[in-house]
Amino acid sequence: MAFDMFFIILLCITALTAAQCPDYTSYSSTPHGPFSGGIHNLSYQRPDPNCRTYYSAYTEAAIIRLKSVIIDPDLSRLFENSFPNTLDTTVKWTGHAANNSAEELAFVITGDIDAMWLRDSANQLQSYLPLLNTTATALSSLYRGVINLQSRYLLISPYCNAFQPPIESGLQPNQNGASDTVPPHYDPAIVFECKYELDSLAAFLELSTNYYTATGDLSFFANFQWLDAVRAVLNTATSMAIPTYAPNGSVNKLPYTFTRSTPDGLSTLNNRGTGNPVQSGTTLLRSSFRPSDDATIFQFLIPSNMIFARTLSTASLIASALNATALANEMTSLSSTLTTAITTHGIISDPTHGTIYAYEVDGYGSRNMMDDANIPSLLSAPFFRYLSANDTVYQNTRNVLLSADNPYFMRGPIISANGGPHDTPGYAWPMASIVRILTSSSTSSGDDDNDEIYTTLKELVASTNGLGLLHESINTFNAADYTRPWFAWVNGLFGQMILDLEKRKPEVLARSFG
Ligand SMILES: *[C@@H]1O[C@H](CO)[C@@H](O)[C@H](O)[C@H]1NC(C)=O
Ligand SMILES: *[C@@H]1O[C@H](CO)[C@@H](O)[C@H](O)[C@H]1NC(C)=O
Ligand SMILES: *[C@@H]1O[C@H](CO)[C@@H](O)[C@H](O)[C@H]1NC(C)=O
Ligand SMILES: *[C@@H]1O[C@H](CO)[C@@H](O)[C@H](O)[C@H]1NC(C)=O
Ligand SMILES: *[C@@H]1O[C@H](CO)[C@@H](O)[C@H](O)[C@H]1NC(C)=O
Ligand SMILES: *[C@@H]1O[C@H](CO)[C@@H](O)[C@H](O)[C@H]1NC(C)=O
């Protein structure tokens, strides 16, 4: 009898092995109890503990702590579901390099797209940065694993944005289903997609700096291929500084081009894969694609130049501490060149709002006045610490971006926020609402930014269609019409924002959102 009981319990425990765990794309598309009991009665969305992909005791402790800080039951449930989403659902594999058992590796997917993006994975880990304080925890191991795997990717295919599982994982590569022509050739067993995005390179530097600043673990950066990867980042970015024409009028050859057979105008590059011409002499860097993975219209993408300038400067401290002096000097020098170039070429005059940052320029005088919800955006510049939220040009820019003068500011009864052409007009991105809260300051709305934070947060809580997870984009008139039920980055970012509010504006977390 006792044996039978034991056997049955054992069966129950082993019943939910990974193979039997529900597919999280469909799981996250339907409600599950227990319900929050608030006016939105939000669903519980964490997978069964046996189905979670990674465990961090610090993260679990933070979830418990915030239950007594957040008063509103819907906001509390939204935090509980969203903050651990990367750890719960996307750490598809962790292990070690085949040729070096000390080299940790971690493969972190975006969510419902089964591949590892440089930008997304770096940001997914950044959600847990407030909890990273020593080298000895599960979180620090995950950071090292992602940095090492990103180093490997950058050494193999530095122009690409999204990657396949490492060979050591035994996981099968996936196809992105597109028909792309991308010289230089890449190996589809290693690369999932090859869109050249300057901010993907910055993401690696950001992730590295975050780990170094939080842990002081210098030896980690000396032990593996980090310095080589930084060299590859610099070579790649500067290789794309070539203007379209040489002084004698001949057309310069770019090291990277991209074309795709597609009905979508922003999924391919015109002019035989090179994009629109850029003028010489600006010293800005090109980005073929935006952080939305949409093509740039003018390749001097200002937010990506901003984040690259900022992360070069902070990551140079690691190179410098490693005595890689020439490399460190090159990083700080490029950083200050870019900062000057952004000020010279990226600031434009708007008849209503004064001097503002352009989203994209080409050096010929053409500029694109808009913002895109993905980070780096213009709105997020203080979040990635390129400038301070009280910067006058930033404040002018923010006023345009959060108004009907921005072609991609979406408005409606459900939610008002920036979107972008990736999900088309009419769809607002919760990520942009979160960035609005993260970049609010007393300068942005008189002396009381609490109203801006409260109103924006209230919209976010109401925007999940009762499901209790943040979505990629939402029809501003219909919360049931949304994209991507399982998008880990925005969920982690929401949690990061709540931890920021806990320190900066605890009174907001004590309010009711009913
Ligand atoms: C929440 O939803 C559940 C399931 O639909 C329902 O049983 C419960 O009564 C609801 N609670 C509230 C407070 O609306
Ligand atoms: C492991 O292989 C990579 C290339 O795949 C190489 O760069 C690295 O130096 C190797 N490490 C060791 C310890 O052999
Ligand atoms: C690190 O943070 C955790 C909680 O997030 C805390 O319990 C721990 O004491 C901290 N450790 C150090 C060394 O500061
Ligand atoms: C024009 O300039 C480019 C770059 O400096 C050079 O490679 C090319 O040979 C020149 N062409 C002619 C015809 O002089
Ligand atoms: C860098 O050089 C200094 C001075 O020579 C030395 O004390 C230090 O140990 C070196 N650091 C590394 C990481 O090699
Ligand atoms: C602007 O913000 C920075 C920090 O974000 C602060 O150091 C500085 O004093 C502020 N300046 C003004 C004029 O408020």
Coordinates of C-alpha atoms and ligand atoms in Angstrom, one line a residue:
M1 CA 0.0 0.0 0.0
A2 CA 2.7 2.4 1.0
F3 CA 4.6 1.4 -2.0
D4 CA 1.6 2.0 -4.3
M5 CA 1.1 5.5 -2.8
F6 CA 4.7 6.3 -3.4
F7 CA 4.5 5.0 -6.9
I8 CA 1.4 7.1 -7.7
I9 CA 3.0 10.2 -6.2
L10 CA 6.1 9.5 -8.3
L11 CA 3.9 9.2 -11.4
C12 CA 2.3 12.5 -10.7
I13 CA 5.6 14.2 -10.2
T14 CA 7.1 12.8 -13.4
A15 CA 3.8 13.3 -15.4
L16 CA 4.7 16.8 -16.4
T17 CA 8.1 16.2 -18.0
A18 CA 9.2 18.8 -20.6
A19 CA 7.9 16.7 -23.4
Q20 CA 4.4 16.9 -22.0
C21 CA 4.4 20.6 -21.1
P22 CA 1.8 22.6 -23.1
D23 CA 3.0 24.7 -26.0
Y24 CA 3.2 28.2 -24.4
T25 CA 2.0 30.0 -27.5
S26 CA -1.4 28.4 -27.1
Y27 CA -1.2 28.3 -23.3
S28 CA -0.7 32.0 -23.2
S29 CA -3.6 32.6 -25.6
T30 CA -6.2 31.2 -23.1
P31 CA -7.1 32.1 -19.5
H32 CA -6.2 30.0 -16.5
G33 CA -7.1 30.2 -12.9
P34 CA -6.7 31.2 -10.2
F35 CA -8.0 34.6 -11.3
S36 CA -7.0 37.9 -9.8
G37 CA -10.4 38.9 -8.5
G38 CA -9.8 42.5 -9.7
I39 CA -12.0 44.4 -12.1
H40 CA -10.1 42.8 -15.0
N41 CA -10.0 39.4 -13.3
L42 CA -6.7 38.6 -14.8
S43 CA -5.6 35.1 -15.6
Y44 CA -2.7 33.3 -14.0
Q45 CA -0.1 32.6 -16.7
R46 CA 3.0 31.1 -15.1
P47 CA 3.6 27.5 -16.4
D48 CA 3.5 24.6 -14.0
P49 CA 6.7 24.6 -11.9
N50 CA 7.9 21.5 -13.7
C51 CA 7.5 23.2 -17.0
R52 CA 9.5 26.4 -16.2
T53 CA 12.7 26.6 -18.1
Y54 CA 15.0 28.3 -15.5
Y55 CA 14.9 28.9 -11.7
S56 CA 16.2 31.9 -9.9
A57 CA 15.6 32.2 -6.1
Y58 CA 16.2 36.0 -6.2
T59 CA 13.4 36.4 -8.8
E60 CA 11.0 34.3 -6.8
A61 CA 11.8 36.4 -3.7
A62 CA 11.2 39.6 -5.6
I63 CA 7.8 38.3 -6.8
I64 CA 6.8 37.5 -3.2
R65 CA 8.1 40.9 -2.0
L66 CA 6.1 42.9 -4.5
K67 CA 2.9 41.1 -3.5
S68 CA 2.9 43.3 -0.4
V69 CA 4.0 46.5 -2.3
I70 CA 1.4 46.4 -5.1
I71 CA -2.1 46.9 -3.8
D72 CA -4.2 46.5 -6.9
P73 CA -5.0 42.8 -7.6
D74 CA -4.8 43.1 -11.4
L75 CA -1.4 45.0 -11.4
S76 CA -0.1 42.5 -8.8
R77 CA -1.1 39.5 -11.1
L78 CA 0.3 41.2 -14.2
F79 CA 3.7 41.6 -12.4
E80 CA 3.7 38.1 -11.1
N81 CA 3.0 36.7 -14.6
S82 CA 5.2 39.0 -16.6
F83 CA 8.4 39.5 -14.6
P84 CA 9.6 35.8 -14.7
N85 CA 8.4 35.2 -18.2
T86 CA 11.9 34.9 -19.8
L87 CA 13.0 32.5 -17.1
D88 CA 9.8 30.6 -17.0
T89 CA 9.5 30.1 -20.8
T90 CA 12.5 31.0 -23.0
V91 CA 15.7 29.6 -21.6
K92 CA 15.6 26.7 -24.0
W93 CA 19.0 25.3 -23.2
T94 CA 22.0 25.9 -21.0
G95 CA 25.3 24.0 -21.1
H96 CA 29.0 24.4 -21.9
A97 CA 31.1 24.8 -25.0
A98 CA 32.2 21.5 -26.5
N99 CA 35.9 22.5 -26.5
N100 CA 35.9 24.2 -23.1
S101 CA 34.0 22.9 -20.1
A102 CA 34.5 26.2 -18.2
E103 CA 32.7 28.2 -21.0
E104 CA 29.0 28.5 -20.0
L105 CA 26.4 28.9 -22.9
A106 CA 22.8 29.8 -22.7
F107 CA 20.3 29.8 -25.6
V108 CA 17.4 32.2 -24.9
I109 CA 14.6 32.4 -27.5
T110 CA 12.2 35.4 -28.0
G111 CA 9.0 33.6 -27.2
D112 CA 6.8 32.5 -30.0
I113 CA 9.6 32.9 -32.5
D114 CA 11.9 30.0 -31.8
A115 CA 15.3 31.7 -32.3
M116 CA 17.8 33.8 -30.3
W117 CA 17.9 37.5 -31.2
L118 CA 21.0 39.5 -30.0
R119 CA 18.9 42.5 -29.1
D120 CA 16.0 40.6 -27.5
S121 CA 18.1 38.2 -25.5
A122 CA 20.2 41.0 -24.1
N123 CA 17.1 42.9 -23.1
Q124 CA 15.4 39.8 -21.7
L125 CA 18.3 39.4 -19.3
Q126 CA 18.4 43.2 -18.5
S127 CA 15.0 42.7 -16.8
Y128 CA 16.8 40.9 -14.0
L129 CA 19.7 43.3 -13.7
P130 CA 18.2 44.9 -10.5
L131 CA 18.7 41.4 -8.9
L132 CA 22.2 40.7 -10.2
N133 CA 24.8 41.4 -7.5
T134 CA 27.3 38.5 -7.4
T135 CA 28.9 35.9 -9.6
A136 CA 27.6 33.0 -7.7
T137 CA 23.9 32.9 -8.6
A138 CA 21.7 31.3 -11.3
L139 CA 21.2 34.7 -12.8
S140 CA 24.9 35.5 -13.2
S141 CA 25.4 32.1 -14.8
L142 CA 22.7 32.9 -17.3
Y143 CA 24.3 36.3 -18.1
R144 CA 27.7 34.6 -18.7
G145 CA 26.0 32.0 -20.9
V146 CA 24.3 34.5 -23.1
I147 CA 27.4 36.7 -23.4
N148 CA 29.5 33.7 -24.4
L149 CA 27.0 32.5 -27.0
Q150 CA 26.6 36.1 -28.4
S151 CA 30.4 36.3 -28.7
R152 CA 30.4 33.1 -30.7
Y153 CA 27.6 34.4 -33.0
L154 CA 29.4 37.7 -33.5
L155 CA 32.6 36.0 -34.5
I156 CA 30.9 33.9 -37.1
S157 CA 28.2 36.2 -38.6
P158 CA 28.5 39.7 -37.2
Y159 CA 26.0 41.2 -39.7
C160 CA 23.2 39.0 -38.6
N161 CA 20.5 39.6 -36.0
A162 CA 19.0 36.2 -35.0
F163 CA 20.5 32.8 -34.4
Q164 CA 20.0 29.1 -34.2
P165 CA 20.7 26.8 -31.1
P166 CA 24.3 26.0 -30.5
I167 CA 25.5 22.7 -31.8
E168 CA 26.1 21.5 -28.2
S169 CA 22.4 21.7 -27.4
G170 CA 21.4 19.0 -29.9
L171 CA 18.3 21.2 -30.7
Q172 CA 17.3 21.3 -34.3
P173 CA 17.7 24.6 -36.2
N174 CA 14.5 26.3 -37.5
Q175 CA 13.8 27.9 -40.9
N176 CA 12.5 31.5 -41.0
G177 CA 10.6 30.7 -44.1
A178 CA 11.8 33.7 -46.1
S179 CA 13.7 33.8 -49.3
D180 CA 16.7 36.1 -48.7
T181 CA 19.8 37.0 -50.7
V182 CA 22.5 38.1 -48.3
P183 CA 26.1 38.3 -49.4
P184 CA 28.3 37.5 -47.5
H185 CA 26.8 34.0 -47.4
Y186 CA 25.9 32.7 -43.9
D187 CA 25.2 29.2 -42.6
P188 CA 21.5 28.7 -42.0
A189 CA 22.4 26.0 -39.4
I190 CA 23.8 28.9 -37.3
V191 CA 21.9 31.9 -38.4
F192 CA 18.1 32.3 -38.3
E193 CA 17.9 35.7 -40.0
C194 CA 20.6 38.1 -41.3
K195 CA 19.4 41.6 -41.0
Y196 CA 22.2 44.1 -40.2
E197 CA 21.1 46.2 -37.2
L198 CA 23.6 48.5 -35.5
D199 CA 21.6 48.1 -32.2
S200 CA 22.2 44.3 -32.2
L201 CA 25.9 45.1 -31.8
A202 CA 25.1 47.6 -29.1
A203 CA 23.0 45.0 -27.3
F204 CA 26.1 42.8 -26.8
L205 CA 28.1 45.7 -25.4
E206 CA 25.2 46.7 -23.1
L207 CA 24.7 43.1 -21.8
S208 CA 28.5 42.9 -21.1
T209 CA 28.6 46.2 -19.3
N210 CA 25.6 45.3 -17.2
Y211 CA 27.2 42.1 -16.1
Y212 CA 30.6 43.8 -15.4
T213 CA 29.1 46.7 -13.5
A214 CA 26.9 44.5 -11.3
T215 CA 29.4 41.8 -10.5
G216 CA 32.9 43.3 -11.1
D217 CA 33.8 39.9 -12.6
L218 CA 36.7 41.0 -14.8
S219 CA 38.3 37.6 -15.2
F220 CA 35.2 36.3 -17.0
F221 CA 35.9 38.8 -19.8
A222 CA 39.6 37.7 -20.0
N223 CA 38.9 33.9 -20.1
F224 CA 36.8 33.5 -23.3
Q225 CA 36.4 35.2 -26.6
W226 CA 35.0 38.5 -25.4
L227 CA 37.8 40.8 -26.7
D228 CA 37.7 39.1 -30.1
A229 CA 34.0 39.6 -30.3
V230 CA 34.3 43.3 -29.4
R231 CA 36.9 43.6 -32.2
A232 CA 34.4 42.0 -34.6
V233 CA 31.7 44.5 -33.4
L234 CA 34.0 47.5 -34.2
N235 CA 35.1 46.1 -37.6
T236 CA 31.5 45.4 -38.6
A237 CA 30.1 48.8 -37.5
T238 CA 32.9 50.8 -39.2
S239 CA 32.7 48.7 -42.3
M240 CA 29.1 50.1 -42.7
A241 CA 30.3 53.7 -42.4
I242 CA 31.1 53.8 -46.2
P243 CA 29.1 56.6 -48.0
T244 CA 27.3 55.6 -51.2
Y245 CA 29.7 57.5 -53.6
A246 CA 33.5 57.9 -53.7
P247 CA 34.8 61.4 -54.3
N248 CA 35.3 60.6 -58.0
G249 CA 31.6 59.6 -58.3
S250 CA 32.1 55.8 -58.4
V251 CA 29.7 53.8 -56.3
N252 CA 31.3 52.2 -53.2
K253 CA 30.8 48.5 -52.6
L254 CA 29.2 47.7 -49.3
P255 CA 30.3 44.6 -47.4
Y256 CA 26.7 43.7 -46.7
T257 CA 23.5 43.8 -48.7
F258 CA 20.1 42.2 -48.3
T259 CA 17.1 41.5 -50.5
R260 CA 14.0 39.4 -49.8
S261 CA 11.1 38.3 -52.0
T262 CA 8.2 39.8 -50.1
P263 CA 5.1 41.9 -50.5
D264 CA 6.2 44.0 -47.5
G265 CA 8.1 47.1 -48.5
L266 CA 10.1 47.4 -45.2
S267 CA 11.2 43.7 -45.3
T268 CA 13.7 44.3 -48.1
L269 CA 16.2 46.9 -49.2
N270 CA 15.9 48.9 -52.4
N271 CA 18.8 49.8 -54.7
R272 CA 19.8 46.1 -55.0
G273 CA 20.0 45.5 -51.3
T274 CA 22.0 48.6 -50.3
G275 CA 19.1 50.9 -49.3
N276 CA 18.8 54.7 -50.0
P277 CA 22.0 56.6 -50.6
V278 CA 23.9 58.2 -47.7
Q279 CA 26.1 61.3 -47.9
S280 CA 29.8 61.2 -47.1
G281 CA 31.4 63.1 -44.2
T282 CA 28.7 62.7 -41.5
T283 CA 30.7 60.1 -39.5
L284 CA 27.4 58.5 -38.5
L285 CA 27.1 54.7 -38.9
R286 CA 24.6 53.0 -41.1
S287 CA 21.9 50.5 -39.9
S288 CA 20.2 48.6 -42.7
F289 CA 17.3 47.7 -40.4
R290 CA 15.6 49.1 -37.3
P291 CA 15.2 47.3 -33.9
S292 CA 11.7 46.3 -35.3
D293 CA 13.6 44.3 -38.0
D294 CA 12.0 46.7 -40.5
A295 CA 14.3 48.4 -43.1
T296 CA 15.4 51.9 -42.4
I297 CA 14.3 54.6 -44.9
F298 CA 17.4 56.7 -44.2
Q299 CA 20.2 54.5 -42.9
F300 CA 21.6 56.9 -40.3
L301 CA 19.2 55.7 -37.7
I302 CA 19.7 58.1 -34.8
P303 CA 18.5 56.0 -31.8
S304 CA 20.8 53.1 -32.9
N305 CA 23.8 55.5 -33.3
M306 CA 22.9 56.9 -29.8
I307 CA 22.9 53.5 -28.1
F308 CA 26.0 52.4 -29.9
A309 CA 27.8 55.5 -28.8
R310 CA 26.7 55.0 -25.2
T311 CA 27.5 51.3 -25.0
L312 CA 30.9 51.7 -26.7
S313 CA 31.8 54.2 -24.0
T314 CA 30.7 52.1 -21.0
A315 CA 32.1 48.8 -22.4
S316 CA 35.4 50.5 -23.1
L317 CA 35.9 50.3 -19.3
I318 CA 36.1 46.5 -19.5
A319 CA 38.6 46.6 -22.3
S320 CA 40.6 49.2 -20.4
A321 CA 40.6 47.1 -17.2
L322 CA 41.8 44.1 -19.3
N323 CA 44.8 46.3 -20.5
A324 CA 43.5 46.1 -24.1
T325 CA 44.4 49.8 -24.3
A326 CA 44.4 50.3 -28.1
L327 CA 40.9 48.7 -28.3
A328 CA 39.6 50.7 -25.4
N329 CA 40.9 54.0 -27.0
E330 CA 39.3 53.1 -30.3
M331 CA 36.0 52.5 -28.5
T332 CA 36.0 55.8 -26.6
S333 CA 37.2 57.7 -29.7
L334 CA 34.4 56.3 -31.9
S335 CA 31.9 57.0 -29.1
S336 CA 32.8 60.6 -29.0
T337 CA 32.9 61.0 -32.8
L338 CA 29.4 59.5 -32.9
T339 CA 28.0 61.7 -30.2
T340 CA 29.3 64.8 -32.0
A341 CA 27.8 63.5 -35.3
I342 CA 24.4 62.9 -33.7
T343 CA 24.4 66.5 -32.4
T344 CA 25.5 67.9 -35.7
H345 CA 23.3 65.8 -38.1
G346 CA 20.6 64.3 -35.9
I347 CA 19.0 67.4 -34.5
I348 CA 16.5 69.2 -36.7
S349 CA 14.3 72.2 -36.4
D350 CA 10.5 71.7 -36.1
P351 CA 8.3 74.8 -36.7
T352 CA 6.0 74.0 -33.7
H353 CA 8.2 72.1 -31.2
G354 CA 11.7 73.7 -31.7
T355 CA 14.9 71.7 -32.0
I356 CA 14.2 67.9 -31.9
Y357 CA 16.0 64.7 -32.7
A358 CA 15.2 63.1 -36.0
Y359 CA 14.5 59.3 -36.2
E360 CA 16.6 58.9 -39.3
V361 CA 18.7 61.1 -41.6
D362 CA 20.8 60.6 -44.7
G363 CA 23.3 63.5 -44.6
Y364 CA 21.7 65.1 -47.7
G365 CA 19.1 66.9 -45.6
S366 CA 16.4 64.3 -45.7
R367 CA 15.0 63.3 -42.4
N368 CA 12.3 61.0 -41.1
M369 CA 10.3 62.4 -38.2
M370 CA 8.7 59.4 -36.4
D371 CA 9.5 56.9 -33.6
D372 CA 9.2 53.2 -33.5
A373 CA 8.2 51.4 -30.3
N374 CA 11.1 49.0 -30.1
I375 CA 14.1 49.9 -28.0
P376 CA 16.3 51.7 -29.0
S377 CA 13.8 54.4 -29.9
L378 CA 14.0 58.2 -29.5
L379 CA 11.6 58.0 -26.6
S380 CA 13.9 55.5 -24.8
A381 CA 17.1 57.6 -25.0
P382 CA 17.1 58.4 -21.2
F383 CA 16.4 54.7 -20.4
F384 CA 19.5 53.6 -22.3
R385 CA 21.3 56.5 -20.7
Y386 CA 22.4 58.4 -23.8
L387 CA 21.0 61.6 -22.3
S388 CA 19.1 62.8 -19.3
A389 CA 15.3 63.0 -19.3
N390 CA 15.5 66.7 -18.5
D391 CA 17.6 67.4 -21.7
T392 CA 15.8 70.2 -23.6
V393 CA 16.1 68.7 -27.0
Y394 CA 14.8 65.3 -25.6
Q395 CA 11.9 67.0 -24.0
N396 CA 10.9 68.8 -27.2
T397 CA 11.3 65.5 -29.0
R398 CA 9.1 63.7 -26.4
N399 CA 6.4 66.3 -26.8
V400 CA 6.2 65.5 -30.6
L401 CA 6.5 61.8 -30.2
L402 CA 3.6 61.7 -27.7
S403 CA 1.3 63.7 -29.9
A404 CA -0.7 63.5 -33.1
D405 CA 2.3 65.1 -34.9
N406 CA 4.1 61.7 -34.7
P407 CA 2.9 59.5 -37.6
Y408 CA 3.2 56.4 -35.5
F409 CA 1.5 57.6 -32.2
M410 CA -1.6 55.4 -32.0
R411 CA -4.6 56.6 -30.1
G412 CA -7.9 55.0 -29.0
P413 CA -10.0 54.1 -26.0
I414 CA -8.0 51.0 -25.0
I415 CA -4.5 52.4 -25.1
S416 CA -2.5 55.3 -26.6
A417 CA 1.1 54.7 -27.3
N418 CA 3.7 54.6 -30.1
G419 CA 3.6 51.8 -32.6
G420 CA 5.4 51.4 -35.9
P421 CA 5.1 50.2 -39.4
H422 CA 6.0 46.6 -38.3
D423 CA 2.4 46.0 -37.0
T424 CA 0.9 48.9 -39.1
P425 CA -1.1 52.0 -38.1
G426 CA -3.8 51.4 -35.4
Y427 CA -1.7 49.1 -33.3
A428 CA -0.1 50.6 -30.2
W429 CA 2.8 48.8 -28.5
P430 CA 2.8 48.3 -24.7
M431 CA 6.6 48.4 -24.8
A432 CA 6.3 52.1 -25.7
S433 CA 3.9 52.7 -22.8
I434 CA 6.4 51.1 -20.5
V435 CA 9.2 53.3 -21.9
R436 CA 7.0 56.3 -21.4
I437 CA 6.7 55.5 -17.7
L438 CA 10.5 54.7 -17.4
T439 CA 11.3 58.1 -19.0
S440 CA 8.8 60.2 -17.2
S441 CA 10.2 63.0 -15.2
S442 CA 8.9 66.1 -13.4
T443 CA 10.0 68.0 -16.5
S444 CA 7.7 66.1 -18.8
S445 CA 4.4 67.2 -17.3
G446 CA 4.8 70.1 -15.0
D447 CA 5.6 69.1 -11.4
D448 CA 3.4 66.0 -11.4
D449 CA 4.5 63.1 -13.5
N450 CA 2.6 60.8 -11.2
D451 CA -0.5 61.4 -13.4
E452 CA 1.3 60.4 -16.5
I453 CA 2.6 57.3 -14.9
Y454 CA -0.8 56.4 -13.3
T455 CA -2.7 56.9 -16.6
T456 CA -0.2 54.9 -18.6
L457 CA -0.1 52.1 -16.1
K458 CA -3.8 51.9 -15.9
E459 CA -4.0 51.4 -19.7
L460 CA -1.4 48.7 -19.6
V461 CA -3.3 46.8 -16.9
A462 CA -6.5 47.0 -19.0
S463 CA -4.8 46.0 -22.2
T464 CA -4.2 42.3 -21.8
N465 CA -7.6 41.1 -22.9
G466 CA -7.9 39.5 -19.5
L467 CA -5.0 37.2 -20.2
G468 CA -2.5 38.8 -17.8
L469 CA 0.5 39.0 -20.1
L470 CA 1.8 42.0 -22.1
H471 CA 1.4 41.7 -25.9
E472 CA 3.5 43.1 -28.7
S473 CA 0.8 45.4 -30.1
I474 CA -2.9 46.0 -29.6
N475 CA -5.6 47.5 -31.7
T476 CA -6.3 50.7 -29.9
F477 CA -10.0 50.1 -30.2
N478 CA -10.2 46.4 -29.5
A479 CA -8.0 44.6 -26.9
A480 CA -9.0 41.2 -28.3
D481 CA -7.1 42.1 -31.5
Y482 CA -3.4 41.9 -30.5
T483 CA -0.2 40.4 -31.9
R484 CA 2.2 37.9 -30.3
P485 CA 0.6 36.2 -27.2
W486 CA 4.1 35.1 -26.1
F487 CA 6.7 37.9 -26.4
A488 CA 9.1 37.6 -23.5
W489 CA 11.0 40.9 -23.8
V490 CA 8.1 43.2 -23.1
N491 CA 7.0 41.2 -20.2
G492 CA 10.4 41.3 -18.5
L493 CA 10.6 45.0 -19.2
F494 CA 7.3 45.5 -17.5
G495 CA 8.7 43.8 -14.4
Q496 CA 11.9 45.9 -14.6
M497 CA 9.6 49.0 -14.7
I498 CA 7.7 47.9 -11.6
L499 CA 11.0 47.5 -9.7
D500 CA 12.0 51.0 -10.9
L501 CA 8.7 52.4 -9.6
E502 CA 9.1 50.6 -6.3
K503 CA 12.2 52.7 -5.7
R504 CA 11.2 55.9 -7.6
K505 CA 7.4 56.2 -7.1
P506 CA 6.2 53.6 -4.5
E507 CA 3.0 55.7 -4.0
V508 CA 1.8 54.7 -7.5
L509 CA 2.1 51.0 -6.7
A510 CA -0.1 51.6 -3.6
R511 CA -3.0 52.9 -5.8
S512 CA -6.0 51.1 -7.2
F513 CA -6.4 50.7 -11.0
G514 CA -10.1 49.9 -10.8
Ligands
LIG1 C1 -13.2 35.7 -12.5 O1 -13.3 34.7 -13.6 C2 -13.7 33.4 -13.1 C3 -13.6 32.5 -14.3 O2 -14.3 33.0 -15.4 C4 -15.0 33.5 -12.5 O3 -15.4 32.2 -12.0 C5 -15.0 34.5 -11.3 O4 -16.3 34.7 -10.7 C6 -14.5 35.8 -11.8 N1 -14.3 36.7 -10.6 C7 -14.7 38.0 -10.7 C8 -14.4 38.8 -9.4 O5 -15.1 38.5 -11.6
LIG2 C1 36.8 26.7 -29.0 O1 36.5 26.9 -30.4 C2 36.4 28.3 -30.8 C3 35.9 28.3 -32.2 O2 34.8 27.5 -32.4 C4 37.7 29.0 -30.6 O3 37.6 30.3 -31.0 C5 38.1 28.8 -29.2 O4 39.4 29.4 -29.0 C6 38.2 27.4 -28.8 N1 38.5 27.3 -27.4 C7 39.4 26.4 -26.9 C8 39.6 26.5 -25.4 O5 40.0 25.7 -27.6
LIG3 C1 22.0 40.3 -3.6 O1 20.6 40.6 -3.8 C2 19.8 39.7 -3.0 C3 18.3 40.0 -3.3 O2 18.0 40.5 -4.5 C4 20.0 39.8 -1.5 O3 19.3 38.8 -0.9 C5 21.5 39.5 -1.3 O4 21.8 39.8 0.1 C6 22.4 40.5 -2.2 N1 23.8 40.1 -2.0 C7 24.8 41.0 -1.9 C8 26.1 40.4 -1.9 O5 24.6 42.2 -1.9
LIG4 C1 37.4 56.2 -57.9 O1 37.7 56.2 -56.5 C2 37.6 54.9 -55.9 C3 37.7 55.0 -54.4 O2 38.7 56.0 -54.0 C4 38.7 54.0 -56.5 O3 38.6 52.7 -55.9 C5 38.5 53.9 -58.0 O4 39.5 53.2 -58.6 C6 38.4 55.3 -58.6 N1 37.9 55.1 -60.0 C7 38.5 55.8 -61.0 C8 38.0 55.5 -62.3 O5 39.4 56.6 -60.8
LIG5 C1 47.0 45.5 -16.3 O1 48.2 46.1 -16.1 C2 48.5 46.5 -14.8 C3 49.8 47.3 -14.8 O2 50.7 46.6 -15.5 C4 48.5 45.2 -13.9 O3 48.7 45.6 -12.6 C5 47.2 44.4 -14.1 O4 47.3 43.2 -13.4 C6 46.9 44.2 -15.5 N1 45.5 43.6 -15.6 C7 45.2 42.6 -16.3 C8 43.8 42.1 -16.3 O5 46.0 41.9 -17.0
LIG6 C1 18.9 66.7 -15.0 O1 19.0 65.3 -14.6 C2 20.3 65.0 -14.2 C3 20.2 63.5 -13.8 O2 19.3 62.8 -14.6 C4 20.7 65.8 -13.0 O3 22.0 65.4 -12.6 C5 20.6 67.2 -13.3 O4 20.8 68.0 -12.1 C6 19.3 67.6 -13.9 N1 19.3 69.0 -14.3 C7 18.3 69.8 -14.1 C8 18.5 71.2 -14.7 O5 17.3 69.5 -13.6

